[in-house]
PDB file of C-alpha atoms in Angstrom:
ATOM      1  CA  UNK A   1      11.933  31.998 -34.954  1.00 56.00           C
ATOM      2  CA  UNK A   2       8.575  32.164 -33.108  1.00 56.00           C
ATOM      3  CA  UNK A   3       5.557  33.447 -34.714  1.00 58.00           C
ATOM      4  CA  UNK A   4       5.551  36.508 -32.069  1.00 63.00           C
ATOM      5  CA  UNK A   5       8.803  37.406 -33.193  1.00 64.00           C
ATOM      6  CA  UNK A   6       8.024  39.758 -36.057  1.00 66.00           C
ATOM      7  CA  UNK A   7       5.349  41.309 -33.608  1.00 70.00           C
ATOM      8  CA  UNK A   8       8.067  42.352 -31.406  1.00 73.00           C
ATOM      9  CA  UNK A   9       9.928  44.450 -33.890  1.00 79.00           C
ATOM     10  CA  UNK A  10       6.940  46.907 -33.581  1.00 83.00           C
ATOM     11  CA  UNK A  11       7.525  47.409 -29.767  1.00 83.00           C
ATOM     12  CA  UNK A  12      10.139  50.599 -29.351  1.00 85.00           C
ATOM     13  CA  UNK A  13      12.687  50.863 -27.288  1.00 86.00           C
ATOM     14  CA  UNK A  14      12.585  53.814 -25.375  1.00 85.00           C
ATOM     15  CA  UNK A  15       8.816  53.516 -24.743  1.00 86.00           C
ATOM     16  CA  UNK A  16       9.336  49.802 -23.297  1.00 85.00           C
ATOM     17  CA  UNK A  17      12.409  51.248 -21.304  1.00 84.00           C
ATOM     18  CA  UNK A  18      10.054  54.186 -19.876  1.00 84.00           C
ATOM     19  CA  UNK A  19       7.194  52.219 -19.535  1.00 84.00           C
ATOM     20  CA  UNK A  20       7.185  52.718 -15.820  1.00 81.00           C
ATOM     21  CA  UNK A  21       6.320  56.725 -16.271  1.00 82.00           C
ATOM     22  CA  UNK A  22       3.459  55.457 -17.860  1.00 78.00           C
ATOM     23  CA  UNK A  23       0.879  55.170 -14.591  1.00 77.00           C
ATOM     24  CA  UNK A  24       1.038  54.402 -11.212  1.00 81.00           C
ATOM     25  CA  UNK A  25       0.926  50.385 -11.985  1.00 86.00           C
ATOM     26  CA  UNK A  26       3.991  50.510 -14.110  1.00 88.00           C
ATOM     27  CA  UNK A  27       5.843  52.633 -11.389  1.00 89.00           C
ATOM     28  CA  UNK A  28       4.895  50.614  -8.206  1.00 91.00           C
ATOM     29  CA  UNK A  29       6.013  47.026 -10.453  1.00 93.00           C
ATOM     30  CA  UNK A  30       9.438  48.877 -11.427  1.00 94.00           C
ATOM     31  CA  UNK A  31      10.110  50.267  -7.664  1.00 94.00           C
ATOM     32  CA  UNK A  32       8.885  46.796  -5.986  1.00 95.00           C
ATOM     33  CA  UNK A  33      11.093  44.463  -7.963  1.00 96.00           C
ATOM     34  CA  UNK A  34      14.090  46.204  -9.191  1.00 95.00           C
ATOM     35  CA  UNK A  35      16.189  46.198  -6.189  1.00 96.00           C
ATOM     36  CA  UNK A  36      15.216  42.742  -5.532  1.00 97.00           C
ATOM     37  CA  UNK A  37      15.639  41.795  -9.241  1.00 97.00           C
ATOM     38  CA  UNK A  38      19.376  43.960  -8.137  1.00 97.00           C
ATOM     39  CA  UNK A  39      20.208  41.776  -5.453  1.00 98.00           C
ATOM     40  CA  UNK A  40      20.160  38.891  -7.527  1.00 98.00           C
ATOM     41  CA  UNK A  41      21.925  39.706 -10.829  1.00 98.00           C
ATOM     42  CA  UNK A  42      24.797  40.717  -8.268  1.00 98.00           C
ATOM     43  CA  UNK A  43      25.004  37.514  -6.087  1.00 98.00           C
ATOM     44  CA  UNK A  44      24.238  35.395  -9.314  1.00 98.00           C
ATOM     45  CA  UNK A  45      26.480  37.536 -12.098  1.00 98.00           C
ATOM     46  CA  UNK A  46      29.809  37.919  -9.900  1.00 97.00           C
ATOM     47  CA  UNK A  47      32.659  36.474 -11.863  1.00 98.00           C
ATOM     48  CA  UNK A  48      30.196  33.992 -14.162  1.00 98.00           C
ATOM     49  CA  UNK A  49      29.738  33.239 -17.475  1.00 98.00           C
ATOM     50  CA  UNK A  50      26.163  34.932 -17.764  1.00 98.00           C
ATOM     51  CA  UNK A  51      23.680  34.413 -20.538  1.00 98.00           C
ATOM     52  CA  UNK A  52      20.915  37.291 -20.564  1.00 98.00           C
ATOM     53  CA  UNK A  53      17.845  35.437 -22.362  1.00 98.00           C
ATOM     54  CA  UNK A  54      15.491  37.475 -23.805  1.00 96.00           C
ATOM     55  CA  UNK A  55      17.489  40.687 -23.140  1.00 97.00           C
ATOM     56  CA  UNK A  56      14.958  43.265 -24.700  1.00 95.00           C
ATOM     57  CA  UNK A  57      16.866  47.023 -24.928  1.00 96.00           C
ATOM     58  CA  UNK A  58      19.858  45.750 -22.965  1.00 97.00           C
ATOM     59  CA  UNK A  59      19.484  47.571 -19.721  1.00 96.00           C
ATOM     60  CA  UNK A  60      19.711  44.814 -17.610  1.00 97.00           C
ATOM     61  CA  UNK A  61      22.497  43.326 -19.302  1.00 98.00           C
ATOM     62  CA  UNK A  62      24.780  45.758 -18.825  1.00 98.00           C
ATOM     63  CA  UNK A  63      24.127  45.787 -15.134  1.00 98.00           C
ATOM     64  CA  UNK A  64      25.210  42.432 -15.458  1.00 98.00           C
ATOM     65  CA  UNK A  65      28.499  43.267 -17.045  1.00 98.00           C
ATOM     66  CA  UNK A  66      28.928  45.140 -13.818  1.00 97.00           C
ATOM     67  CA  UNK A  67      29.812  42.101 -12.309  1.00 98.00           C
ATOM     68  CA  UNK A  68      29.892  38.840 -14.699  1.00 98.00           C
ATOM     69  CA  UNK A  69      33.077  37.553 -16.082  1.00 98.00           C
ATOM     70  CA  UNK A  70      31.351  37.616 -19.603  1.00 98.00           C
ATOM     71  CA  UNK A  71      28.102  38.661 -20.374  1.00 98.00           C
ATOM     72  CA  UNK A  72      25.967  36.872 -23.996  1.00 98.00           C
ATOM     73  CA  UNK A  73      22.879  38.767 -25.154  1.00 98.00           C
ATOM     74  CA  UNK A  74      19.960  37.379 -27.064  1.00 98.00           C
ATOM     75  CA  UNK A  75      16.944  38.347 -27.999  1.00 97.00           C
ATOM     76  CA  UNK A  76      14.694  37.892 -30.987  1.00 94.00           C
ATOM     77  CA  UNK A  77      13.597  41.487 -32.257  1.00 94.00           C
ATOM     78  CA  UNK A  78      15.957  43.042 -34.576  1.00 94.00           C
ATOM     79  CA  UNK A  79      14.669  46.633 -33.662  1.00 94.00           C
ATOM     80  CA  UNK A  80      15.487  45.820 -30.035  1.00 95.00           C
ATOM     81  CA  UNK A  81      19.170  44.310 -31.020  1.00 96.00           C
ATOM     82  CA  UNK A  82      19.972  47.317 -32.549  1.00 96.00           C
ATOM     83  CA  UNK A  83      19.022  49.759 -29.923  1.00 96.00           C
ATOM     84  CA  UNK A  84      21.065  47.613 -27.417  1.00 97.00           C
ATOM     85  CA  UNK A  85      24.289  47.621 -29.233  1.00 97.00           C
ATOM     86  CA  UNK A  86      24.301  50.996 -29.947  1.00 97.00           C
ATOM     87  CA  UNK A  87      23.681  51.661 -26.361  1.00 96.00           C
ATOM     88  CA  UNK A  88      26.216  49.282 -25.151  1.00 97.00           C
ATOM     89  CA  UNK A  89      28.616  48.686 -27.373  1.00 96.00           C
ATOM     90  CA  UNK A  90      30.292  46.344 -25.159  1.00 94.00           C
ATOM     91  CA  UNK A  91      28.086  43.120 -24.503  1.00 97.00           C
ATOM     92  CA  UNK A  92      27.688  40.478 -27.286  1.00 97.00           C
ATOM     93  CA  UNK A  93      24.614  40.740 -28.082  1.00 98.00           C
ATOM     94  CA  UNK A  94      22.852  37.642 -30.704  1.00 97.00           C
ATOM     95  CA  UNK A  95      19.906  37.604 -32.573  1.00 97.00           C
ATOM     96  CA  UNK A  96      18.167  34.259 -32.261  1.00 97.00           C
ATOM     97  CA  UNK A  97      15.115  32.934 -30.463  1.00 95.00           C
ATOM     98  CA  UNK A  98      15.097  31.577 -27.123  1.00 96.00           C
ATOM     99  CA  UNK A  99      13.824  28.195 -28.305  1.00 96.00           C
ATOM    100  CA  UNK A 100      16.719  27.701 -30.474  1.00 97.00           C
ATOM    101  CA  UNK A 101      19.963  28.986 -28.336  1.00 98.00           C
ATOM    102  CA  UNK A 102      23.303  29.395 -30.579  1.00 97.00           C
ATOM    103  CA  UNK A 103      25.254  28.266 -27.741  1.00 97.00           C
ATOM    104  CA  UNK A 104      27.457  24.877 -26.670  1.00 97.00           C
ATOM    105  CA  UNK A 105      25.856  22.783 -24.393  1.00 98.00           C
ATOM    106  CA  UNK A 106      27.608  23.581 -20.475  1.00 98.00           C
ATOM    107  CA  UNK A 107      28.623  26.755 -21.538  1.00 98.00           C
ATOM    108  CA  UNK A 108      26.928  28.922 -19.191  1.00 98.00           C
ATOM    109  CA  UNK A 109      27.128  29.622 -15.276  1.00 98.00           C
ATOM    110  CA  UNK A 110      23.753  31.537 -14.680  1.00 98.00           C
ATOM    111  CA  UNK A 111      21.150  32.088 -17.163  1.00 98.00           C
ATOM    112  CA  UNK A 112      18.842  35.373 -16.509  1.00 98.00           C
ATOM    113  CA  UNK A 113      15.611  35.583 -18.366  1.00 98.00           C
ATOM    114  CA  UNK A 114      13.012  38.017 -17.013  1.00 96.00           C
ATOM    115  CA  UNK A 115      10.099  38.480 -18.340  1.00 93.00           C
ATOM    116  CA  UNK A 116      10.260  36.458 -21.607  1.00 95.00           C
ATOM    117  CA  UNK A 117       8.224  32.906 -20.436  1.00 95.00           C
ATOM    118  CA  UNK A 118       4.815  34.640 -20.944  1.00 95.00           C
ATOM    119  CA  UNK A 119       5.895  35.170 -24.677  1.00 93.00           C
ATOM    120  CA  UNK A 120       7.050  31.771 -25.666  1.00 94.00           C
ATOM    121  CA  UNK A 121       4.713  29.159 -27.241  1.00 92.00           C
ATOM    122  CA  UNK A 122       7.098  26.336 -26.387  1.00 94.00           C
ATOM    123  CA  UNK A 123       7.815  26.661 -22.981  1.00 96.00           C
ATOM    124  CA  UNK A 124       8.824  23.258 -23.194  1.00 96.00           C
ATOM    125  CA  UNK A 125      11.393  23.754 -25.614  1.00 97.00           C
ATOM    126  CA  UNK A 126      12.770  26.824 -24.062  1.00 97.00           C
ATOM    127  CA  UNK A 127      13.824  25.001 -20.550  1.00 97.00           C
ATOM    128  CA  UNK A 128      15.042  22.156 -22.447  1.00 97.00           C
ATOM    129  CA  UNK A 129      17.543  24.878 -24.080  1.00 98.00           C
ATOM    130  CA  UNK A 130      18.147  26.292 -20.874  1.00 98.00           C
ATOM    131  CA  UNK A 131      19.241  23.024 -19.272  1.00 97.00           C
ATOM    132  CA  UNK A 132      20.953  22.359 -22.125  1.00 98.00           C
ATOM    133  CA  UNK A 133      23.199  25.711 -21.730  1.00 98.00           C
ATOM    134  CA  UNK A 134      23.741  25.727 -18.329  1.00 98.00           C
ATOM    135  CA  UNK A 135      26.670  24.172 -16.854  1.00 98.00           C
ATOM    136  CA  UNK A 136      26.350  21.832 -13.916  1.00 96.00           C
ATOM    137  CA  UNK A 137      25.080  22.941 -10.824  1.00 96.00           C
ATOM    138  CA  UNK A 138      24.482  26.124 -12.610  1.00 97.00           C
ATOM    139  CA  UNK A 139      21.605  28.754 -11.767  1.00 97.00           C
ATOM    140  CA  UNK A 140      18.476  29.795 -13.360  1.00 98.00           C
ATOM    141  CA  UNK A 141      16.629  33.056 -12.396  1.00 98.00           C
ATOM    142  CA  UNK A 142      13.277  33.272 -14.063  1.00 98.00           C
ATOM    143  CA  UNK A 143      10.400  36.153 -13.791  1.00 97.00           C
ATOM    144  CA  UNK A 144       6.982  35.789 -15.155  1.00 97.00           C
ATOM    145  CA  UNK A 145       3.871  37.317 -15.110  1.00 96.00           C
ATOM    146  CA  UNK A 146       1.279  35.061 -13.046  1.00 97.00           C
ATOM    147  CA  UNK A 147      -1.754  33.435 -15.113  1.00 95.00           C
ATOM    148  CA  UNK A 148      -3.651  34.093 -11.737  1.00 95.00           C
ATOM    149  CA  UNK A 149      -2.876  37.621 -11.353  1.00 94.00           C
ATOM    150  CA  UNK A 150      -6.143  40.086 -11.513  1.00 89.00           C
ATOM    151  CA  UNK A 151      -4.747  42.284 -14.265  1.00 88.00           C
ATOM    152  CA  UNK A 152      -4.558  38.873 -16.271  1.00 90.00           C
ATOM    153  CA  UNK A 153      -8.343  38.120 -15.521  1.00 86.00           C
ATOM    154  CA  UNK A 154      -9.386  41.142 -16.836  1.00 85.00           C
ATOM    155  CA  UNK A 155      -7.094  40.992 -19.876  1.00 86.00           C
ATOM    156  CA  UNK A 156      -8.115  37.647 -20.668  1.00 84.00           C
ATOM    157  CA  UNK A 157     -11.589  38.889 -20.393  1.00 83.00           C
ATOM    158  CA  UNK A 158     -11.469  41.698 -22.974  1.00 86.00           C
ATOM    159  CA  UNK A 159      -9.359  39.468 -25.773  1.00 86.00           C
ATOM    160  CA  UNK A 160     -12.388  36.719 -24.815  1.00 83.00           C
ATOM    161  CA  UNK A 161     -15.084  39.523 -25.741  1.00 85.00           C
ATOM    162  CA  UNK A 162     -13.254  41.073 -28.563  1.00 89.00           C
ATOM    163  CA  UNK A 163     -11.984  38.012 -30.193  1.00 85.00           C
ATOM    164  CA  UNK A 164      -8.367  38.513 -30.774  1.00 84.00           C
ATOM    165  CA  UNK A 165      -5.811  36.383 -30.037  1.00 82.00           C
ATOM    166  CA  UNK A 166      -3.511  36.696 -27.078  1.00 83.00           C
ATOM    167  CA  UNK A 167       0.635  37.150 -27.639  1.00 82.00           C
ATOM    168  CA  UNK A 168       0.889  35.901 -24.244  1.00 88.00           C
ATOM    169  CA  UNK A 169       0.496  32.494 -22.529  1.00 92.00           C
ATOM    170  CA  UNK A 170       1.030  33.261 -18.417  1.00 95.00           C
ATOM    171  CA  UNK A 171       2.067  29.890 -16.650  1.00 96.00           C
ATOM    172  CA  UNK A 172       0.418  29.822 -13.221  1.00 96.00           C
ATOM    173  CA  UNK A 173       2.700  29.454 -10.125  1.00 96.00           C
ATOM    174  CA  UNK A 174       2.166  25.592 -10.215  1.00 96.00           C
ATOM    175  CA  UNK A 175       2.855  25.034 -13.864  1.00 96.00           C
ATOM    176  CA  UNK A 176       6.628  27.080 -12.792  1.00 95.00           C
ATOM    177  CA  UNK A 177       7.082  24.646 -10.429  1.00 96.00           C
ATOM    178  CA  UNK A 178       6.062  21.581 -12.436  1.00 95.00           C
ATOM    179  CA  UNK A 179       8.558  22.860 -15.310  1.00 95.00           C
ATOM    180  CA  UNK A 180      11.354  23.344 -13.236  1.00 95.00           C
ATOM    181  CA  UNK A 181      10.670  19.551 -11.973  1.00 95.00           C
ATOM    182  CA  UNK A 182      10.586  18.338 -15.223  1.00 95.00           C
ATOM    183  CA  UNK A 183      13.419  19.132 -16.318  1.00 94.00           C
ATOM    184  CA  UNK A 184      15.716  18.891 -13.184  1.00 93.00           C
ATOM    185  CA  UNK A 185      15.992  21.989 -11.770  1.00 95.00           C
ATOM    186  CA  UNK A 186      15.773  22.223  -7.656  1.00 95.00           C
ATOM    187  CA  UNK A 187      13.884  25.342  -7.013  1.00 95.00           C
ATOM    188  CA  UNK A 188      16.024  26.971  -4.320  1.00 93.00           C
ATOM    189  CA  UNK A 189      13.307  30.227  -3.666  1.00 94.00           C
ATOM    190  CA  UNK A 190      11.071  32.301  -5.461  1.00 96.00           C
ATOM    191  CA  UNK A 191       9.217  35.161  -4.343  1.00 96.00           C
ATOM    192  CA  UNK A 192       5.752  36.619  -5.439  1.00 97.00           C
ATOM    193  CA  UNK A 193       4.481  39.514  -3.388  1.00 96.00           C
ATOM    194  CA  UNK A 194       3.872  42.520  -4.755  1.00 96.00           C
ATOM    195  CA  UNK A 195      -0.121  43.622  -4.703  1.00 94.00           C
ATOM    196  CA  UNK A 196      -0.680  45.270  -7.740  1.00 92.00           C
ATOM    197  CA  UNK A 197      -4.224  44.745  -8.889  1.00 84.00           C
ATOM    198  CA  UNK A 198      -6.779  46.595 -11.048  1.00 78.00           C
ATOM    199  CA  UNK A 199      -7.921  49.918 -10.324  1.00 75.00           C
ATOM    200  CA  UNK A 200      -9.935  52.730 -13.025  1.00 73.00           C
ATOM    201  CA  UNK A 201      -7.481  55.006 -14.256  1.00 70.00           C
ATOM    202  CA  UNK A 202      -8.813  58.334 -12.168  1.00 72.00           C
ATOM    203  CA  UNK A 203      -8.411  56.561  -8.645  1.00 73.00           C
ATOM    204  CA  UNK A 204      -5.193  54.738 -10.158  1.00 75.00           C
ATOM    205  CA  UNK A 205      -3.566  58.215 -10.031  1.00 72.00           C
ATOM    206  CA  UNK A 206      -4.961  58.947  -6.016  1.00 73.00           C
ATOM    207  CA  UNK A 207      -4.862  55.878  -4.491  1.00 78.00           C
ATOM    208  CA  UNK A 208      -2.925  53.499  -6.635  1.00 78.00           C
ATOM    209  CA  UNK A 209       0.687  53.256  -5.022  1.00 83.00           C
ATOM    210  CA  UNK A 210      -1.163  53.393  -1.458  1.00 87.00           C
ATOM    211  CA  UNK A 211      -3.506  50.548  -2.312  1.00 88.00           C
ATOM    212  CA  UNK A 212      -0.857  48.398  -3.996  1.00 92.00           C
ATOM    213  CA  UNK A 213       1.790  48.887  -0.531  1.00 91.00           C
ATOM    214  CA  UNK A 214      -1.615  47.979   1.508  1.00 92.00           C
ATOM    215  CA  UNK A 215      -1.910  44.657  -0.844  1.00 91.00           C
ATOM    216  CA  UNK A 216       1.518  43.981  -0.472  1.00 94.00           C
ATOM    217  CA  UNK A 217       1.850  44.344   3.293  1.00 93.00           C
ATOM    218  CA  UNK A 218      -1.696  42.099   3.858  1.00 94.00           C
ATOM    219  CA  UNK A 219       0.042  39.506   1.853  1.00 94.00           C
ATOM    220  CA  UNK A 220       2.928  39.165   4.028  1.00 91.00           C
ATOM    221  CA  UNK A 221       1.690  37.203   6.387  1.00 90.00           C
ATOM    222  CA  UNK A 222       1.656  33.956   3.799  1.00 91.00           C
ATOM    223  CA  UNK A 223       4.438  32.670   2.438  1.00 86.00           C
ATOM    224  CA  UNK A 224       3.290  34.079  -1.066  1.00 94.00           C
ATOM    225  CA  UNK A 225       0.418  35.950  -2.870  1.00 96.00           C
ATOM    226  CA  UNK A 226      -1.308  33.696  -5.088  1.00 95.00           C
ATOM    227  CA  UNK A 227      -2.189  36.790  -6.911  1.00 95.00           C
ATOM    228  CA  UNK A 228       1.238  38.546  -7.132  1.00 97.00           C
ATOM    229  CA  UNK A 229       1.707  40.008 -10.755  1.00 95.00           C
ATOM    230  CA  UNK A 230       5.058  38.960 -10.845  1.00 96.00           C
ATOM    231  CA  UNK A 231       6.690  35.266 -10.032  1.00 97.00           C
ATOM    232  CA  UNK A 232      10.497  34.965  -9.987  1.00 96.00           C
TER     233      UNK A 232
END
C-alpha cells in the first residue's frame, strides 16, 4: 500500500459524501461536474466490463452498475470499503491500492478513476497498471484537481508557511497530457472549465455561486481555463 493509505482510514464516509453542503465552493464543484461526470459514466459504462479505481464510499459505482455489464470496486481505505458494501451490497468491491491492481492484464473495458491522481505518489506506476488492465482500444476517464488552480496556490502556500507536508501531489494540465503520451493513450477530449476560485468565507456565502458562474462563463470563450479546479 501507499504511505497515504492509513491516512485515509481517518476520512468518514458520510462527511466526504456530504461534503458539498459544506459551503458554497463544495456545492458549485458538485452541481458543475456531476451531470457532466453523468454523461460519461453512461456513454462509457453501457454493457462494459467497468473497473471503478479509487471508488471512495461507492456512490459512483453504483451509478455505474446502472448501466455496466459488471462493475469491480477498489479502493485502499478499509473504513471506506466497509461503508460501500454495506451500502451496496451488490458491486465487488476490493481492497488494494491503485498502484498494485489485483486484476488480469486486458480484463477491463473502461476504467473510471475520479479524483484519486492527486493522491498517488507513483503516478507513474498507477497508469502503467491502468494500461495494463485495460483491454485494447479500451477507455480511460480520469479527473484531477489542477496544480494551477488558485485554491491550490493558496494551499500550497499555507503547508509552505506552516511546514507540514502535503497528502497531495496535483499534476498540472501538461503533465496529464504528457502521461497519457507516455504510456499510449490518445487523449480523445478533456474538459476544464469550471471557475471556482478563492473567496473569504463571509462573501463566499453572498457572492460565491454568482462569482464562480461569472468565472465560468468568461472562460468560455478559450478552449479551456488554465485555472479550472477540476481536469477530466
Amino acid at each position: 500500500m501507499e504511505k497515504n493509505a492509513a491516512v485515509y482510514d481517518q476520512v468518514d464516509p458520510k462527511d466526504y459524501q456530504n461534503r458539498r453542503y459544506k459551503d458554497q465552493k463544495q456545492k458549485y464543484l458538485f452541481d458543475h461536474w456531476e451531470g457532466f461526470t453523468g454523461s460519461l459514466i453512461e456513454k462509457y459504462a453501457k454493457d462494459a466490463t467497468v473497473l471503478d479505481l479509487g471508488c471512495g464510499p461507492g456512490d459512483r459505482s453504483f451509478e455505474m452498475k446502472k448501466y455496466a455489464k459488471r462493475v469491480l470496486a477498489i479502493d485502499s481505505s478499509k473504513r471506506m470499503l466497509g461503508y460501500a458494501k454495506a451500502k451496496y451490497p451488490m458491486i465487488e468491491f476490493m481492497y488494494a491500492d491503485a498502484t498494485d491492481i489485483p486484476l488480469e492484464k486486458n480484463s477491463i473495458d473502461t476504467v473510471f478513476s475520479i479524483g484519486l491522481l492527486e493522491y498517488v505518489e507513483n503516478k507513474e506506476k498507477l497508469m502503467q497498471e491502468i494500461s495494463r488492465v485495460l483491454k485494447p482500444g479500451g477507455i480511460s476517464v480520469l479527473a484531477s484537481t489542477n496544480f494551477y488552480c488558485i485554491p491550490c496556490f493558496f494551499i500550497a502556500v499555507w503547508y509552505k508557511l506552516t511546514g507540514k507536508k502535503r497528502m497531495c501531489s496535483e499534476p498540472s494540465f501538461g503533465q496529464m497530457i504528457r502521461m497519457f503520451d507516455s504510456h499510449g493513450f490518445e487523449v480523445v477530449d478533456y474538459k476544464m472549465d469550471d471557475g471556482l476560485f478563492v473567496l473569504p468565507f463571509h462573501l463566499d456565502i453572498f457572492f460565491g455561486e454568482k462569482t464562480y458562474r461569472f468565472v465560468e462563463r468568461f472562460f468560455k470563450m478559450f478552449k479551456r481555463n488554465p485555472f479550472s479546479v477540476v481536469m477530466m
